[in-house]
Short mmCIF file of C-alpha atoms and ligand atoms in Angstrom, two decimals:
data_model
loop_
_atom_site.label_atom_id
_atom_site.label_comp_id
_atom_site.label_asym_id
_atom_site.label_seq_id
_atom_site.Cartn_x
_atom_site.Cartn_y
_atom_site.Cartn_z
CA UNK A 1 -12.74 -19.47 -22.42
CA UNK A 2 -13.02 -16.73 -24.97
CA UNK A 3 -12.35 -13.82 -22.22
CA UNK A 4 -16.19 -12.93 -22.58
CA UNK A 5 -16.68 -13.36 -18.83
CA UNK A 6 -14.24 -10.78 -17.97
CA UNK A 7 -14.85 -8.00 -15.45
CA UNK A 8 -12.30 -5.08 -15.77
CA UNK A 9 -11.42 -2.45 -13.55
CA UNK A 10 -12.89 0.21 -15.41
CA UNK A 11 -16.19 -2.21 -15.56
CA UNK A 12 -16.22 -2.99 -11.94
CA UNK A 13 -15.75 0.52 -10.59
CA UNK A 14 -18.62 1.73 -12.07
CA UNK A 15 -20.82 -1.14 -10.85
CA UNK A 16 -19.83 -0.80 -7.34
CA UNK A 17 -20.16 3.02 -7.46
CA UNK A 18 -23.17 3.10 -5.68
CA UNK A 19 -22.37 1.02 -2.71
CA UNK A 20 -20.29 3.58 -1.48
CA UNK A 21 -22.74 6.68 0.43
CA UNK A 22 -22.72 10.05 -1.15
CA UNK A 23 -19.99 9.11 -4.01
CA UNK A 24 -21.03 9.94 -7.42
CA UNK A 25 -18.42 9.92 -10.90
CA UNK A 26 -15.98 12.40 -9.72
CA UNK A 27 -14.72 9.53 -7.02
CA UNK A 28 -14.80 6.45 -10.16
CA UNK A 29 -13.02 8.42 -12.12
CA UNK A 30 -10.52 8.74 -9.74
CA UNK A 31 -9.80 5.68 -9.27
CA UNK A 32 -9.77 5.06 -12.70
CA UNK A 33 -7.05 7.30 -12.77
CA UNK A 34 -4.91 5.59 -10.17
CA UNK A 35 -5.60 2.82 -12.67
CA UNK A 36 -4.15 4.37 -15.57
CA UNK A 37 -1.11 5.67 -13.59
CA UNK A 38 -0.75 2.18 -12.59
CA UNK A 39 -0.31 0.45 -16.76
CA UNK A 40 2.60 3.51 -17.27
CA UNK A 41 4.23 2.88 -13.51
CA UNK A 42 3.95 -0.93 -14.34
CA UNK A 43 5.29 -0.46 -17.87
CA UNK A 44 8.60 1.63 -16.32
CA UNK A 45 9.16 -1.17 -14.00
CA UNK A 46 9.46 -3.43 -16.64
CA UNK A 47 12.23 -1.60 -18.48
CA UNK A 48 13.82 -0.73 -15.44
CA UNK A 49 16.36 -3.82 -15.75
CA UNK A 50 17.46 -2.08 -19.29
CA UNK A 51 18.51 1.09 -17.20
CA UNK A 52 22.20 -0.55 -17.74
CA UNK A 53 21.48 -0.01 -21.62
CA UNK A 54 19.65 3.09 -21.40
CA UNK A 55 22.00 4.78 -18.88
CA UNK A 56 21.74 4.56 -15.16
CA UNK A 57 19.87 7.19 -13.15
CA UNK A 58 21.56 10.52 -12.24
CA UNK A 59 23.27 10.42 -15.83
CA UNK A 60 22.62 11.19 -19.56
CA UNK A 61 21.21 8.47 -21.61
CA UNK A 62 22.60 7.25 -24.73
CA UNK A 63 19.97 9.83 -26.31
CA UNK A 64 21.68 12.52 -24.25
CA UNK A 65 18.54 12.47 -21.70
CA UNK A 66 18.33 12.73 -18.07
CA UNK A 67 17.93 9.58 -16.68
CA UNK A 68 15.62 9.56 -13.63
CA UNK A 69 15.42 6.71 -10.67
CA UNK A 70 12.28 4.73 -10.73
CA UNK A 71 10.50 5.90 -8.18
CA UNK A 72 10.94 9.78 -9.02
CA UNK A 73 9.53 7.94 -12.38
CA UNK A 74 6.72 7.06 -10.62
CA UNK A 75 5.85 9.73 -8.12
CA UNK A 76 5.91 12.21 -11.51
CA UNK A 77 3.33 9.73 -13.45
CA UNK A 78 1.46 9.26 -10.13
CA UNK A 79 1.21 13.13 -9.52
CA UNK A 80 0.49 13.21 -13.96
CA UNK A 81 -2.40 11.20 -13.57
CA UNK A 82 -3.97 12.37 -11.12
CA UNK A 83 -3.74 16.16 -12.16
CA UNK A 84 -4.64 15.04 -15.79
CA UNK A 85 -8.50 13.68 -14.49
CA UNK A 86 -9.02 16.81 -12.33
CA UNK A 87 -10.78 14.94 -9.16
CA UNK A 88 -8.17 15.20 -6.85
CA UNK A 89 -6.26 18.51 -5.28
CA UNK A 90 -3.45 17.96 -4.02
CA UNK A 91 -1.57 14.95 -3.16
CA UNK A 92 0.93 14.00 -0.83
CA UNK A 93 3.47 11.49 -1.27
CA UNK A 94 6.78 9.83 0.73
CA UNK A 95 8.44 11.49 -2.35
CA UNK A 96 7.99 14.67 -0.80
CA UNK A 97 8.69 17.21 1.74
CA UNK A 98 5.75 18.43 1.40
CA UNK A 99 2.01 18.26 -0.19
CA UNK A 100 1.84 18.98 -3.76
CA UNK A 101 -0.85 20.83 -5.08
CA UNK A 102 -2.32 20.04 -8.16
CA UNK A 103 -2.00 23.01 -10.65
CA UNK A 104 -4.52 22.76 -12.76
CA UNK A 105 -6.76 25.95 -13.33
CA UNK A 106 -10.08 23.33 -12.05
CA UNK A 107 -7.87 22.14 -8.78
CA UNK A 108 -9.18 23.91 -6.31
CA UNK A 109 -13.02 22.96 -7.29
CA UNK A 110 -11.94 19.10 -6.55
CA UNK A 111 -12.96 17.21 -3.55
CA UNK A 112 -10.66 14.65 -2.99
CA UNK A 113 -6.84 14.24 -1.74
CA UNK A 114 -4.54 11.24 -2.56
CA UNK A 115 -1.94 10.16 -0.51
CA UNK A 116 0.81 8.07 -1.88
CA UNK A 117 3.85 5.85 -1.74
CA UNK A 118 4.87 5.79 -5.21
CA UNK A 119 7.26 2.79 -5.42
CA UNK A 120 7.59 0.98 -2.17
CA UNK A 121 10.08 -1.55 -1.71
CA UNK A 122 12.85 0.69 -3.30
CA UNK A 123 16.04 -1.30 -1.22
CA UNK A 124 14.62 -3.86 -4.30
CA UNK A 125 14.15 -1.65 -7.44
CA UNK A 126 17.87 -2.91 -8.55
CA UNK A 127 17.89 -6.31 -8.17
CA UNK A 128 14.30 -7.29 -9.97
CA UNK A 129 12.50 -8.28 -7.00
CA UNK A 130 8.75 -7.05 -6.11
CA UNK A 131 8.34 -3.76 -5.26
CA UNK A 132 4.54 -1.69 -5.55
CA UNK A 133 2.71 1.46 -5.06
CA UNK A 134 0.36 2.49 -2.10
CA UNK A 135 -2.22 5.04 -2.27
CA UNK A 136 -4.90 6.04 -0.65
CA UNK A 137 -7.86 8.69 -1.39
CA UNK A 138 -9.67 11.10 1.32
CA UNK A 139 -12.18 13.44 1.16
CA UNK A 140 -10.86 17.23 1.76
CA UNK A 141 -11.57 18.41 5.11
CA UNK A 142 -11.18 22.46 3.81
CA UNK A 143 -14.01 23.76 1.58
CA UNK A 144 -14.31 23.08 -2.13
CA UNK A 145 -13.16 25.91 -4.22
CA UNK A 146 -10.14 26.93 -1.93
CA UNK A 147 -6.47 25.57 -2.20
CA UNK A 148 -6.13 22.32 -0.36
CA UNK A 149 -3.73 22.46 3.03
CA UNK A 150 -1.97 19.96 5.01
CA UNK A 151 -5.01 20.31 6.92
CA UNK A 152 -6.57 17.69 4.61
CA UNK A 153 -4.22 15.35 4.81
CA UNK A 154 -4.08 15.02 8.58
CA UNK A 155 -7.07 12.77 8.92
CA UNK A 156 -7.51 9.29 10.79
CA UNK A 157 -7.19 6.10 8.46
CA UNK A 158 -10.70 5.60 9.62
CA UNK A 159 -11.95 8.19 7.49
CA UNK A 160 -10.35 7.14 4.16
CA UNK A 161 -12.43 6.55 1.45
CA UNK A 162 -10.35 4.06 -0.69
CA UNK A 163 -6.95 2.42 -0.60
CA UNK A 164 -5.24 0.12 -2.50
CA UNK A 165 -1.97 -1.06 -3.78
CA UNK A 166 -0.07 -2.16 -6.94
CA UNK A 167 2.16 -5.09 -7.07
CA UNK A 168 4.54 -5.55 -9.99
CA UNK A 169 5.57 -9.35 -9.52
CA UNK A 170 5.43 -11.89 -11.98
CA UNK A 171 2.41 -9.99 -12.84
CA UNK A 172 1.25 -6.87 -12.37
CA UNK A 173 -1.82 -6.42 -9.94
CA UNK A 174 -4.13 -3.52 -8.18
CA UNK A 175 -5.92 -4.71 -5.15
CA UNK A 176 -8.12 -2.22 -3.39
CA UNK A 177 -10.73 -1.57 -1.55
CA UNK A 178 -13.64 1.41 -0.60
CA UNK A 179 -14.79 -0.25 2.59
CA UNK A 180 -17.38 -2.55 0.96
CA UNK A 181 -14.66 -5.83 0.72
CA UNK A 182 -11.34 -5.87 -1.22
CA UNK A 183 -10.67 -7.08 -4.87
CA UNK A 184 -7.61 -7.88 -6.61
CA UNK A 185 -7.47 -7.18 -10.61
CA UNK A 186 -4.35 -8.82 -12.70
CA UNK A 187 -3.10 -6.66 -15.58
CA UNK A 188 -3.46 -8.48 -18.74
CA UNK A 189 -1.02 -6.78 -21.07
CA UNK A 190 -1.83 -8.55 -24.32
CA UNK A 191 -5.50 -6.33 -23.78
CA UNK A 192 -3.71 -3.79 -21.60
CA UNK A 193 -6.61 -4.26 -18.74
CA UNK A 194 -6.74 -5.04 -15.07
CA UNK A 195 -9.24 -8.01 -14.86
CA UNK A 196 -10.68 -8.90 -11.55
CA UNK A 197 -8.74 -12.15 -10.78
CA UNK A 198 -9.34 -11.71 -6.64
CA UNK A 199 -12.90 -11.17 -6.07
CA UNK A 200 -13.70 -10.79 -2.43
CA UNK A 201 -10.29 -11.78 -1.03
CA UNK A 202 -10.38 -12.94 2.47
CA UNK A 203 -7.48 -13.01 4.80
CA UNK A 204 -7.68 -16.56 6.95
CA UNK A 205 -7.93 -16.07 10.45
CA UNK A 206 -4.61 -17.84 11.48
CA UNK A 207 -1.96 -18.29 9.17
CA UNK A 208 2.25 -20.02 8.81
CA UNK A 209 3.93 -17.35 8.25
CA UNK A 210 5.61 -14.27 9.93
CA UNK A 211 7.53 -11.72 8.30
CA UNK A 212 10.02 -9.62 10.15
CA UNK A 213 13.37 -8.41 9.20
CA UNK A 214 15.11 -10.44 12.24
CA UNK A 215 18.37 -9.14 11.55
CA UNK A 216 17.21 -6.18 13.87
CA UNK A 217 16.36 -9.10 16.48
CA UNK A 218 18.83 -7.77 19.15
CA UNK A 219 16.90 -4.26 18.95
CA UNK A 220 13.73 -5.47 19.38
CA UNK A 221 11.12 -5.57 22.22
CA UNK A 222 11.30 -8.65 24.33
CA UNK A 223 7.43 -9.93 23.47
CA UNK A 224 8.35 -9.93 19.74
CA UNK A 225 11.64 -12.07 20.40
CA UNK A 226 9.25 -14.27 22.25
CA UNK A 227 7.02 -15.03 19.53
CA UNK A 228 9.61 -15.39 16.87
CA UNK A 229 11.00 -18.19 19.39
CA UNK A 230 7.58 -19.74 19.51
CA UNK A 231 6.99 -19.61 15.75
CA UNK A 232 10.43 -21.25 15.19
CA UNK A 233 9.62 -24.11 17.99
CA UNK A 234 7.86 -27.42 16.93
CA UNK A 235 4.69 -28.37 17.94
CA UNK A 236 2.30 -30.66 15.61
CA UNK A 237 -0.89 -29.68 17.11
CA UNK A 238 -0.23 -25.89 15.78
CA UNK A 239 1.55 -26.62 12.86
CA UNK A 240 4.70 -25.05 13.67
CA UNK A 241 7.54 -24.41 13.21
CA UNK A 242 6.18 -21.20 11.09
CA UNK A 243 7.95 -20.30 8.02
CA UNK A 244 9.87 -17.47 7.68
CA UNK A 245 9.30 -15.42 4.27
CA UNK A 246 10.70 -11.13 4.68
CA UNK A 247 11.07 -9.67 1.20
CA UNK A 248 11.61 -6.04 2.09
CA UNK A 249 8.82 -4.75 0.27
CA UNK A 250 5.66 -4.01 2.48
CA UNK A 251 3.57 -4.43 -0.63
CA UNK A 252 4.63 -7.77 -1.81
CA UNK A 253 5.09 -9.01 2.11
CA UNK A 254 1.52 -8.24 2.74
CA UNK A 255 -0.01 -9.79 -0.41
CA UNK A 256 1.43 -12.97 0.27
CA UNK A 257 -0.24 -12.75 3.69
CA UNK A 258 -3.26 -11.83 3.12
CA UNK A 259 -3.67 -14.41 0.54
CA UNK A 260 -2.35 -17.19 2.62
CA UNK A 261 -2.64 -15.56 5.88
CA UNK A 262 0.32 -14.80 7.98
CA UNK A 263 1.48 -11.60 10.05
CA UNK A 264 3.72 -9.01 8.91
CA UNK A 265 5.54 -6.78 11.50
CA UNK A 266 7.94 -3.65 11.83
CA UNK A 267 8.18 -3.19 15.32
CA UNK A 268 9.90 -0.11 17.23
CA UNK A 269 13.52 -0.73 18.00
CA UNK A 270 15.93 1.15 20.25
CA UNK A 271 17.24 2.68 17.33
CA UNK A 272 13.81 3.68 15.18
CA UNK A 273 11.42 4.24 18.56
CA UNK A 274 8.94 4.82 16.39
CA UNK A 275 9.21 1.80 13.40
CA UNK A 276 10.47 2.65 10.13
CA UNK A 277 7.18 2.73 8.38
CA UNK A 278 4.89 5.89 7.29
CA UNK A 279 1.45 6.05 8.80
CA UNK A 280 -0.13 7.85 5.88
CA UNK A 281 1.69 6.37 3.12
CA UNK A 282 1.98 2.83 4.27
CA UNK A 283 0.40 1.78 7.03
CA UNK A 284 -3.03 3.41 6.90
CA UNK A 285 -3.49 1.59 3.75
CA UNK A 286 -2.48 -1.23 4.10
CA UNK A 287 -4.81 -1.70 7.42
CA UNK A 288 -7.76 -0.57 5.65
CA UNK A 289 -7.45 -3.52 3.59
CA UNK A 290 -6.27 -6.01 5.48
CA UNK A 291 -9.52 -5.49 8.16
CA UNK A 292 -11.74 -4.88 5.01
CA UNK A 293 -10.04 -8.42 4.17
CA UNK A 294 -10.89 -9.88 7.66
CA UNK A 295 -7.17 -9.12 9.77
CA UNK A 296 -6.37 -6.93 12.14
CA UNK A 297 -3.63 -4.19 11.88
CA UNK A 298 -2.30 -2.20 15.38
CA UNK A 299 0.80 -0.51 16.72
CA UNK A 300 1.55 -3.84 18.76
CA UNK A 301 0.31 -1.73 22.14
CA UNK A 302 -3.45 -1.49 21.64
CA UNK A 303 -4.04 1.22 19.20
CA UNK A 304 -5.58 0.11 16.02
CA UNK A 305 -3.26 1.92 13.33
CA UNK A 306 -6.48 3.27 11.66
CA UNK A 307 -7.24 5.03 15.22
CA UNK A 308 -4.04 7.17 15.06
CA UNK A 309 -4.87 10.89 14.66
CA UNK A 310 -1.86 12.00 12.63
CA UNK A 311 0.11 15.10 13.09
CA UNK A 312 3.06 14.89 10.38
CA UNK A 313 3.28 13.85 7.02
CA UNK A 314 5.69 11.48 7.13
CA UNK A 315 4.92 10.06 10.65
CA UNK A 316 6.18 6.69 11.69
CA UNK A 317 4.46 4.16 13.15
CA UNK A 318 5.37 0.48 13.95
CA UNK A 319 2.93 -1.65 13.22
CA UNK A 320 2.06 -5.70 13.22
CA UNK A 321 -0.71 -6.53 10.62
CA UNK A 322 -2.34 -9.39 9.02
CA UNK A 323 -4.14 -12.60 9.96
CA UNK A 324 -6.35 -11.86 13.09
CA UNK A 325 -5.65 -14.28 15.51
CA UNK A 326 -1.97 -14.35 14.93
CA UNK A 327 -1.92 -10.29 15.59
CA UNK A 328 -4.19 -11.08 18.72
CA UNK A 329 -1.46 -13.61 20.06
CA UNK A 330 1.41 -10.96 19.17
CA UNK A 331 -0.34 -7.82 20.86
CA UNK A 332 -1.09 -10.34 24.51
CA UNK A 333 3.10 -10.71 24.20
CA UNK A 334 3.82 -7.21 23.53
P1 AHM B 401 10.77 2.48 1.24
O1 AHM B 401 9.42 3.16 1.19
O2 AHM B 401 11.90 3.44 1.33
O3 AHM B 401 10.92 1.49 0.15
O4 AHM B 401 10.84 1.71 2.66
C1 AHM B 401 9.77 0.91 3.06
C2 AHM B 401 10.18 -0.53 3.01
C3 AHM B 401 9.02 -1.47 3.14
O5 AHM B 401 8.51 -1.79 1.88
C4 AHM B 401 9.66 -2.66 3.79
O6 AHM B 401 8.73 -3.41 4.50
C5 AHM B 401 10.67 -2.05 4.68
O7 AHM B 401 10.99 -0.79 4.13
C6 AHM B 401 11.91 -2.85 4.79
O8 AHM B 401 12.76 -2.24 5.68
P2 AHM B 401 14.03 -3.01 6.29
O9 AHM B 401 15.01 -3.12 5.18
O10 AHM B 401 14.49 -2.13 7.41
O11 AHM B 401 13.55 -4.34 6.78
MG1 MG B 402 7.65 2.77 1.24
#
């Protein structure tokens, strides 16, 4: 194959742009955007392992530069792009206290508002194992042609518009979705593209494998100990036991699930009541795709994460998401 069949990002966003109602360029070249952001992020992660040569972050490089962590790297290119295209308004991002508003002289004539976590995963920026970048895009709920507000960003996950997420693994990949299905795109770096290697991904129904961080076992609710005991037992008529896979990225956790199917969970504990992971940065997201994939994402007590009317920016939520039936079977022990 000469490559002649390939779709890329660029290609396929403008194709689907009308499937999605009332959308017109503004929104595809947004996402574009998020594209571009995501060849420079991906390109910094690369490098990152040279950060021994180049200096390590907090200190002066051999060229007598600042040397900056990764994921204030990314954040900065994140924030770049999207100020550079002139679609979006303000963004807000784990990065930050609070939202940033894009300060561009066009800004406040934009309609849209990105939310972001610009390099999740970062316990694993160090030691070269997956980490990504979430985002998510929402229509502004103040008028056009005013400055944006935190007002805008404290909207239900059911009203987002797009999400997606980069992973850089052994390649790089964007996988999003704008409610019509999810697609995954691999980054070809010897044509610098994302080419649509995932079309349609579906999460199976019922999956092998749960991911938990079950070193915090002895803090967590009883139901959840109870299923972790009933993954680990053996029974041949369900396949078990499960295995056990918990990278500590969200990003790269969840990819592997919703390509093989499997449920991912960060639970409340008796120290974090309310989970360690950000409703508008993470989990919002990441449920958008996974039920646009076929799963199911909730708090473990009945609320569907996309449900939860936000009222911080960095709100916590736990959350158990992934493969349908093994989230149904979860929630009945919770
Ligand atoms: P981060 O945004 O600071 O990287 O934290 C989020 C990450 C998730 O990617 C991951 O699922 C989780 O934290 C791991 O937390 P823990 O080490 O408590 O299991
Ligand atoms: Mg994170």
């Amino acid at each position: 194959m000469l490559g002649f069949q390939v779709t890329t990002l660029g290609q396929f966003i403008i194709e689907r742009q009308s499937e999605i109602p009332g959308v017109k360029g503004e929104f595809s070249r947004l996402l574009r955007d998020i594209g571009i952001a995501a060849k420079i992020i991906s390109r910094e992660v690369n490098k990152a392992g040279l950060a021994e040569i180049l200096g390590e972050a907090g200190m002066e490089n051999v060229q007598g530069e600042d040397v900056k962590k990764l994921d204030v790297i990314a954040n900065q290119l994140m924030i770049d792009c999207l100020s550079r295209g002139g679609e979006c308004c303000a963004v807000a991002s784990e990065e930050e206290e609070d939202i940033i508003l894009i300060s561009t002289p066009q800004a406040n004539e934009a309609k849209y508002v990105v939310m972001m976590d610009p390099l999740d995963g970062s316990s694993n920026i160090d030691v070269n194992v997956s980490i990504g970048t979430i985002f998510s895009i929402f229509e502004r709920v103040t008028p056009v042609g005013t400055p944006a507000t935190k007002e805008d960003f404290m909207q239900a996950g059911n009203k987002c518009l797009a999400s997606g997420y980069m992973i850089y693994g052994s390649s790089t990949m964007l996988v999003y979705t704008t409610g019509k299905g999810v697609n995954g795109f691999t980054l070809d770096p010897s044509i610098g593209e994302f080419c649509l290697s995932h079309p349609n991904i579906r999460i199976p129904k019922m999956g092998k494998i749960y991911s938990v961080n079950e070193g915090n076992k002895a803090d967590f609710p009883e139901g959840l100990n109870t299923y972790i005991q009933w993954c680990q037992e053996i029974d041949k008529e369900t396949n078990r036991p499960y295995s056990s896979r918990y990278i500590g990225s969200m990003v790269a956790d969840l990819h592997r699930n919703l390509l093989k199917g499997g449920i991912f969970v960060y639970p409340q504990t008796t120290k974090k009541p309310d989970g360690k992971l950000r409703l508008l940065y993470e989990c919002n997201p990441m449920a958008f795709i996974v039920e646009q994939a076929g799963g199911r994402a909730t708090n473990g007590y009945g609320k569907r994460i996309l449900d939860i009317e936000p009222t911080e920016l960095h709100q916590r939520t736990p959350i158990i998401i992934g493969s349908e039936d093994m989230v149904k079977q979860l929630e009945q022990l919770m």
